[in-house]
Tab-separated table of C-alpha atoms and ligand atoms in Angstrom:
chain	number	residue	atom	x	y	z
A	131	UNK	CA	0.000	0.000	0.000
A	132	UNK	CA	1.668	3.230	-1.175
A	133	UNK	CA	0.978	6.064	1.279
A	134	UNK	CA	2.622	9.243	2.571
A	135	UNK	CA	4.624	9.158	5.820
A	136	UNK	CA	2.133	10.991	8.023
A	137	UNK	CA	0.063	8.272	9.567
A	138	UNK	CA	2.979	5.883	10.067
A	139	UNK	CA	5.129	8.569	11.717
A	140	UNK	CA	2.415	9.894	13.997
A	141	UNK	CA	1.711	6.341	15.173
A	142	UNK	CA	5.446	5.709	15.707
A	143	UNK	CA	5.804	9.013	17.581
A	144	UNK	CA	2.903	8.173	19.896
A	145	UNK	CA	3.893	4.568	20.495
A	146	UNK	CA	7.633	5.301	20.782
A	147	UNK	CA	9.196	3.253	18.014
A	148	UNK	CA	10.840	4.282	14.730
A	149	UNK	CA	9.895	3.536	11.136
A	150	UNK	CA	12.931	2.477	9.105
A	151	UNK	CA	13.879	4.349	5.961
A	152	UNK	CA	15.929	2.069	3.743
A	153	UNK	CA	17.534	3.663	0.720
A	154	UNK	CA	16.996	1.790	-2.525
A	155	UNK	CA	19.366	1.505	-5.455
A	156	UNK	CA	17.707	-0.810	-7.917
A	157	UNK	CA	14.841	-3.200	-8.573
A	158	UNK	CA	16.340	-6.059	-6.582
A	159	UNK	CA	16.994	-4.043	-3.408
A	160	UNK	CA	13.480	-2.676	-3.522
A	161	UNK	CA	12.117	-6.201	-3.839
A	162	UNK	CA	14.240	-7.599	-0.974
A	163	UNK	CA	13.281	-4.746	1.360
A	164	UNK	CA	9.563	-4.893	0.543
A	165	UNK	CA	9.455	-8.671	0.994
A	166	UNK	CA	11.178	-8.534	4.378
A	167	UNK	CA	8.982	-5.694	5.666
A	168	UNK	CA	5.856	-7.519	4.523
A	169	UNK	CA	7.091	-10.703	6.168
A	170	UNK	CA	7.456	-8.872	9.485
A	171	UNK	CA	4.457	-6.596	9.126
A	172	UNK	CA	6.553	-3.441	9.362
A	173	UNK	CA	5.769	-0.092	7.754
A	174	UNK	CA	8.642	1.116	5.602
A	175	UNK	CA	9.931	4.241	3.925
A	176	UNK	CA	11.824	3.689	0.693
A	177	UNK	CA	14.367	6.505	0.468
A	178	UNK	CA	15.666	7.520	-2.942
A	179	UNK	CA	18.487	10.030	-3.235
A	180	UNK	CA	18.822	12.226	-6.320
A	181	UNK	CA	21.845	10.132	-7.300
A	182	UNK	CA	19.792	6.944	-7.021
A	183	UNK	CA	17.010	8.510	-9.112
A	184	UNK	CA	19.580	9.158	-11.837
A	185	UNK	CA	20.903	5.602	-11.549
A	186	UNK	CA	17.388	4.136	-11.855
A	187	UNK	CA	16.828	6.150	-15.050
A	188	UNK	CA	14.563	8.890	-13.674
A	189	UNK	CA	11.786	9.601	-11.174
A	190	UNK	CA	9.098	7.876	-13.227
A	191	UNK	CA	11.133	4.687	-13.418
A	192	UNK	CA	11.476	4.609	-9.644
A	193	UNK	CA	7.741	5.092	-9.174
A	194	UNK	CA	6.892	2.442	-11.756
A	195	UNK	CA	9.237	-0.082	-10.121
A	196	UNK	CA	7.899	0.560	-6.627
A	197	UNK	CA	4.228	0.605	-7.637
A	198	UNK	CA	4.531	-2.583	-9.693
A	199	UNK	CA	6.382	-4.453	-6.968
A	200	UNK	CA	3.807	-3.445	-4.366
A	201	UNK	CA	1.059	-4.731	-6.626
A	202	UNK	CA	2.683	-7.915	-7.888
A	203	UNK	CA	4.211	-8.968	-4.569
A	204	UNK	CA	0.913	-8.137	-2.831
A	205	UNK	CA	2.551	-5.828	-0.314
A	206	UNK	CA	-0.073	-4.678	2.173
A	207	UNK	CA	2.098	-2.937	4.793
A	208	UNK	CA	2.258	0.881	4.488
A	209	UNK	CA	5.058	1.932	2.120
A	210	UNK	CA	6.123	5.549	1.564
A	211	UNK	CA	8.184	6.466	-1.484
A	212	UNK	CA	10.345	9.321	-0.280
A	213	UNK	CA	12.825	11.633	-2.004
A	214	UNK	CA	15.907	11.678	0.241
A	215	UNK	CA	17.766	15.028	0.498
A	216	UNK	CA	15.917	16.819	-2.293
A	217	UNK	CA	18.289	19.680	-3.068
A	218	UNK	CA	15.846	22.055	-4.752
A	219	UNK	CA	12.175	22.897	-5.161
A	220	UNK	CA	12.447	21.621	-8.757
A	221	UNK	CA	13.614	18.194	-7.755
A	222	UNK	CA	10.833	17.876	-5.139
A	223	UNK	CA	8.276	18.935	-7.757
A	224	UNK	CA	9.598	16.309	-10.178
A	225	UNK	CA	9.322	13.620	-7.500
A	226	UNK	CA	5.759	14.675	-6.619
A	227	UNK	CA	4.704	14.832	-10.276
A	228	UNK	CA	6.089	11.331	-10.830
A	229	UNK	CA	4.149	9.760	-7.973
A	230	UNK	CA	6.469	9.918	-4.951
A	231	UNK	CA	4.339	10.143	-1.793
A	232	UNK	CA	6.848	12.015	0.323
A	233	UNK	CA	9.777	14.400	-0.090
A	234	UNK	CA	12.636	15.751	1.948
A	235	UNK	CA	13.645	19.276	1.063
A	236	UNK	CA	17.162	19.735	2.332
A	237	UNK	CA	17.893	23.442	2.334
A	238	UNK	CA	19.944	23.108	5.518
A	239	UNK	CA	23.066	24.515	3.882
A	240	UNK	CA	21.384	27.936	3.657
A	241	UNK	CA	20.865	30.418	6.510
A	242	UNK	CA	17.712	29.577	8.458
A	243	UNK	CA	15.508	32.255	6.833
A	244	UNK	CA	16.371	30.938	3.360
A	245	UNK	CA	15.900	27.337	4.551
A	246	UNK	CA	12.411	28.336	5.750
A	247	UNK	CA	11.568	30.135	2.489
A	248	UNK	CA	12.585	27.162	0.298
A	249	UNK	CA	10.932	24.625	2.616
A	250	UNK	CA	7.707	26.634	2.515
A	251	UNK	CA	7.693	26.605	-1.298
A	252	UNK	CA	7.846	22.820	-1.239
A	253	UNK	CA	5.245	22.492	1.540
A	254	UNK	CA	2.793	24.667	-0.421
A	255	UNK	CA	2.943	22.345	-3.427
A	256	UNK	CA	3.204	19.107	-1.449
A	257	UNK	CA	0.126	19.766	0.692
A	258	UNK	CA	-2.040	20.139	-2.422
A	259	UNK	CA	-1.240	16.532	-3.304
A	260	UNK	CA	-1.175	15.131	0.259
A	261	UNK	CA	2.570	14.554	0.074
A	262	UNK	CA	4.488	14.505	3.368
A	263	UNK	CA	7.479	16.807	3.809
A	264	UNK	CA	10.685	16.409	5.839
A	265	UNK	CA	13.133	19.270	6.351
A	266	UNK	CA	16.571	19.505	7.943
A	267	UNK	CA	18.277	21.936	10.296
A	268	UNK	CA	22.040	21.848	10.905
A	269	UNK	CA	24.268	19.491	8.913
A	270	UNK	CA	24.718	15.714	9.006
A	271	UNK	CA	28.423	14.920	8.676
A	272	UNK	CA	30.157	12.586	6.227
A	273	UNK	CA	29.388	12.059	2.551
A	274	UNK	CA	26.383	10.830	0.607
A	275	UNK	CA	26.200	10.633	-3.176
A	276	UNK	CA	29.620	12.271	-3.222
A	277	UNK	CA	28.427	15.368	-1.318
A	278	UNK	CA	30.548	15.870	1.819
A	279	UNK	CA	29.596	17.890	4.904
A	280	UNK	CA	31.067	18.898	8.251
A	281	UNK	CA	28.787	18.157	11.225
A	282	UNK	CA	26.844	21.257	12.284
A	283	UNK	CA	24.613	20.785	15.333
A	284	UNK	CA	21.053	22.050	14.987
A	285	UNK	CA	20.072	24.646	17.562
A	286	UNK	CA	16.760	24.483	19.416
A	287	UNK	CA	15.908	28.048	18.347
A	288	UNK	CA	16.395	27.319	14.632
A	289	UNK	CA	14.366	24.106	14.848
A	290	UNK	CA	11.584	25.985	16.610
A	291	UNK	CA	11.609	28.750	14.024
A	292	UNK	CA	11.478	26.350	11.085
A	293	UNK	CA	8.698	24.233	12.533
A	294	UNK	CA	6.677	27.308	13.550
A	295	UNK	CA	6.958	28.994	10.161
A	296	UNK	CA	6.473	25.961	7.893
A	297	UNK	CA	3.942	23.187	7.949
A	298	UNK	CA	6.388	20.280	7.711
A	299	UNK	CA	5.464	16.776	8.861
A	300	UNK	CA	8.800	15.725	10.346
A	301	UNK	CA	12.112	17.342	11.157
A	302	UNK	CA	15.683	16.082	10.838
A	303	UNK	CA	17.747	18.061	13.356
A	304	UNK	CA	21.429	17.252	12.781
A	305	UNK	CA	22.761	16.299	16.209
A	306	UNK	CA	26.100	14.655	15.523
A	307	UNK	CA	25.239	11.800	13.169
A	308	UNK	CA	27.186	11.094	9.994
A	309	UNK	CA	26.288	9.650	6.590
A	310	UNK	CA	28.445	6.645	5.715
A	311	UNK	CA	30.869	4.862	8.032
A	312	UNK	CA	31.782	6.545	11.331
A	313	UNK	CA	35.369	7.311	12.183
A	314	UNK	CA	35.328	6.467	15.886
A	315	UNK	CA	32.349	6.414	18.235
A	316	UNK	CA	29.327	8.517	17.153
A	317	UNK	CA	28.540	11.302	19.622
A	318	UNK	CA	24.896	12.309	19.425
A	319	UNK	CA	23.523	15.175	21.481
A	320	UNK	CA	20.649	13.203	22.980
A	321	UNK	CA	19.801	15.850	25.564
A	322	UNK	CA	19.162	18.387	22.820
A	323	UNK	CA	17.216	15.795	20.836
A	324	UNK	CA	14.923	15.255	23.822
A	325	UNK	CA	14.501	18.998	24.320
A	326	UNK	CA	13.639	19.602	20.654
A	327	UNK	CA	11.146	16.746	20.720
A	328	UNK	CA	9.492	17.954	23.930
A	329	UNK	CA	9.197	21.544	22.753
A	330	UNK	CA	8.096	20.820	19.184
A	331	UNK	CA	6.141	17.594	19.561
A	332	UNK	CA	6.773	16.604	15.929
A	333	UNK	CA	8.271	13.285	14.691
A	334	UNK	CA	12.053	13.620	14.463
A	335	UNK	CA	14.313	11.917	11.926
A	336	UNK	CA	17.747	10.440	12.543
A	337	UNK	CA	19.975	10.469	9.465
A	338	UNK	CA	23.178	8.453	9.236
A	339	UNK	CA	21.737	5.386	10.980
A	340	UNK	CA	24.589	3.100	9.896
A	341	UNK	CA	27.146	2.427	12.641
A	342	UNK	CA	25.216	3.970	15.545
A	343	UNK	CA	25.369	1.491	18.467
A	344	UNK	CA	22.086	-0.263	19.270
A	345	UNK	CA	21.900	1.307	22.716
A	346	UNK	CA	22.192	4.821	21.257
A	347	UNK	CA	19.488	3.986	18.704
A	348	UNK	CA	17.182	2.900	21.545
A	349	UNK	CA	17.987	6.086	23.489
A	350	UNK	CA	17.285	8.209	20.397
A	351	UNK	CA	13.871	6.627	20.020
A	352	UNK	CA	13.138	7.483	23.650
A	353	UNK	CA	14.194	11.060	22.824
A	354	UNK	CA	11.572	11.386	20.074
A	355	UNK	CA	13.159	9.876	16.956
A	356	UNK	CA	10.361	8.312	14.856
A	357	UNK	CA	12.215	7.658	11.579
A	358	UNK	CA	15.741	6.318	11.137
A	359	UNK	CA	17.576	6.327	7.805
A	360	UNK	CA	19.762	3.402	6.793
A	361	UNK	CA	21.710	3.364	3.560
A	362	UNK	CA	25.388	2.440	3.901
A	363	UNK	CA	24.821	-0.651	6.062
A	364	UNK	CA	22.793	-2.371	3.355
A	365	UNK	CA	25.456	-1.498	0.791
A	366	UNK	CA	28.215	-2.915	2.975
A	367	UNK	CA	26.500	-6.238	3.766
A	368	UNK	CA	25.371	-6.682	0.150
A	369	UNK	CA	28.862	-5.980	-1.217
A	370	UNK	CA	30.481	-8.397	1.256
A	371	UNK	CA	28.102	-11.217	0.328
A	372	UNK	CA	28.488	-10.651	-3.410
A	373	UNK	CA	32.274	-10.461	-3.120
A	374	UNK	CA	32.349	-13.793	-1.265
A	375	UNK	CA	30.029	-15.363	-3.839
A	376	UNK	CA	32.220	-14.219	-6.732
A	377	UNK	CA	35.336	-15.620	-5.090
A	378	UNK	CA	33.598	-18.950	-4.535
A	379	UNK	CA	31.940	-19.105	-7.959
A	380	UNK	CA	34.504	-17.365	-10.085
A	381	UNK	CA	33.037	-18.698	-13.361
A	382	UNK	CA	29.518	-17.430	-12.637
A	383	UNK	CA	28.237	-14.753	-15.004
A	384	UNK	CA	24.447	-14.793	-14.591
A	385	UNK	CA	23.695	-11.304	-13.182
A	386	UNK	CA	20.566	-12.618	-11.445
A	387	UNK	CA	22.648	-15.054	-9.422
A	388	UNK	CA	25.324	-12.461	-8.679
A	389	UNK	CA	22.943	-9.722	-7.502
A	390	UNK	CA	20.829	-12.255	-5.622
A	391	UNK	CA	23.870	-13.466	-3.695
A	392	UNK	CA	23.323	-10.405	-1.481
A	393	UNK	CA	19.637	-11.091	-0.897
A	394	UNK	CA	19.828	-12.820	2.481
A	395	UNK	CA	22.400	-10.330	3.787
A	396	UNK	CA	20.089	-7.423	2.934
A	397	UNK	CA	17.060	-9.188	4.372
A	398	UNK	CA	18.898	-9.998	7.592
A	399	UNK	CA	19.996	-6.367	8.003
A	400	UNK	CA	16.426	-5.178	7.326
A	401	UNK	CA	15.030	-7.585	9.926
A	402	UNK	CA	17.641	-6.528	12.501
A	403	UNK	CA	16.589	-2.887	12.081
A	404	UNK	CA	12.874	-3.695	12.255
A	405	UNK	CA	13.467	-5.467	15.574
A	406	UNK	CA	15.813	-2.776	16.925
A	407	UNK	CA	13.568	0.130	15.912
A	408	UNK	CA	10.456	-1.608	17.265
A	409	UNK	CA	8.486	-1.412	13.989
A	410	UNK	CA	7.785	-5.180	13.964
A	411	UNK	CA	4.038	-5.842	13.660
A	412	UNK	CA	3.195	-2.145	13.335
A	413	UNK	CA	2.206	-2.415	9.670
B	288	13P	P1	23.779	5.989	6.309
B	288	13P	O1	24.285	5.848	4.901
B	288	13P	O2	24.843	6.428	7.243
B	288	13P	O3	23.049	4.797	6.760
B	288	13P	O4	22.741	7.218	6.290
B	288	13P	C1	21.612	7.156	5.492
B	288	13P	C2	20.875	8.437	5.462
B	288	13P	O5	20.861	9.181	6.407
B	288	13P	C3	20.126	8.766	4.244
B	288	13P	O6	19.581	10.035	4.271
């Protein structure tokens, strides 16, 4: 069932668990993730970065793949198709026009007033079509799709201002997490996370979910995190499994067998997150 993120996030926020966002890269990943979420009755957000959209062959291709898989695999759990880190109003509009049910407008690199102005432009359009909107304040560290950032902690005042002046559905306050693999132990500002959540009472999003210790994930959920993004971890476990397969079967050339060699590794990682985030049986 293709839906926006609203209902699933409000439920998660109230019941204190987090909905996983898994980033997708191709048909097979989408299929593996949907099957595992259906199997465990978990709602799921399929995150697609602008780079992944390009790789798929365009927004419409992504939508067609996701819609067809939901239909043909008889997926009944709530699924949101979400643009991850939309960098402009144009790219959010393209996603919406192609059938995405949710967008993130990431104008966090601009001063807060400009971030608010751009976010509002997207919200205005999105609300007409019942599309959910995520925005970001501060900066998540590390690199995604080749775009690198220094960590910049979100301030409570800026989060308050953005939420007050826009009608967003969830907020990603950068509080020390990093996209990609962490160098050393992640240091999240959980106290500030709790304060932002208490003041704003809006579902919060944790980016850079890969490599955050389980205990910290559980603490974050207690502090108001209702959506956690996972990208790199699936890439790492898939690549490891495929590499092993190719060493073992060095004459194999059937792409279906090669890509599928990472299926159980992806499904295991998806299940682990569903259990850790508490989204099992919340579909
Ligand atoms: P990771 O790649 O660190 O899991 O982060 C994913 C993410 O935050 C996507 O927006």
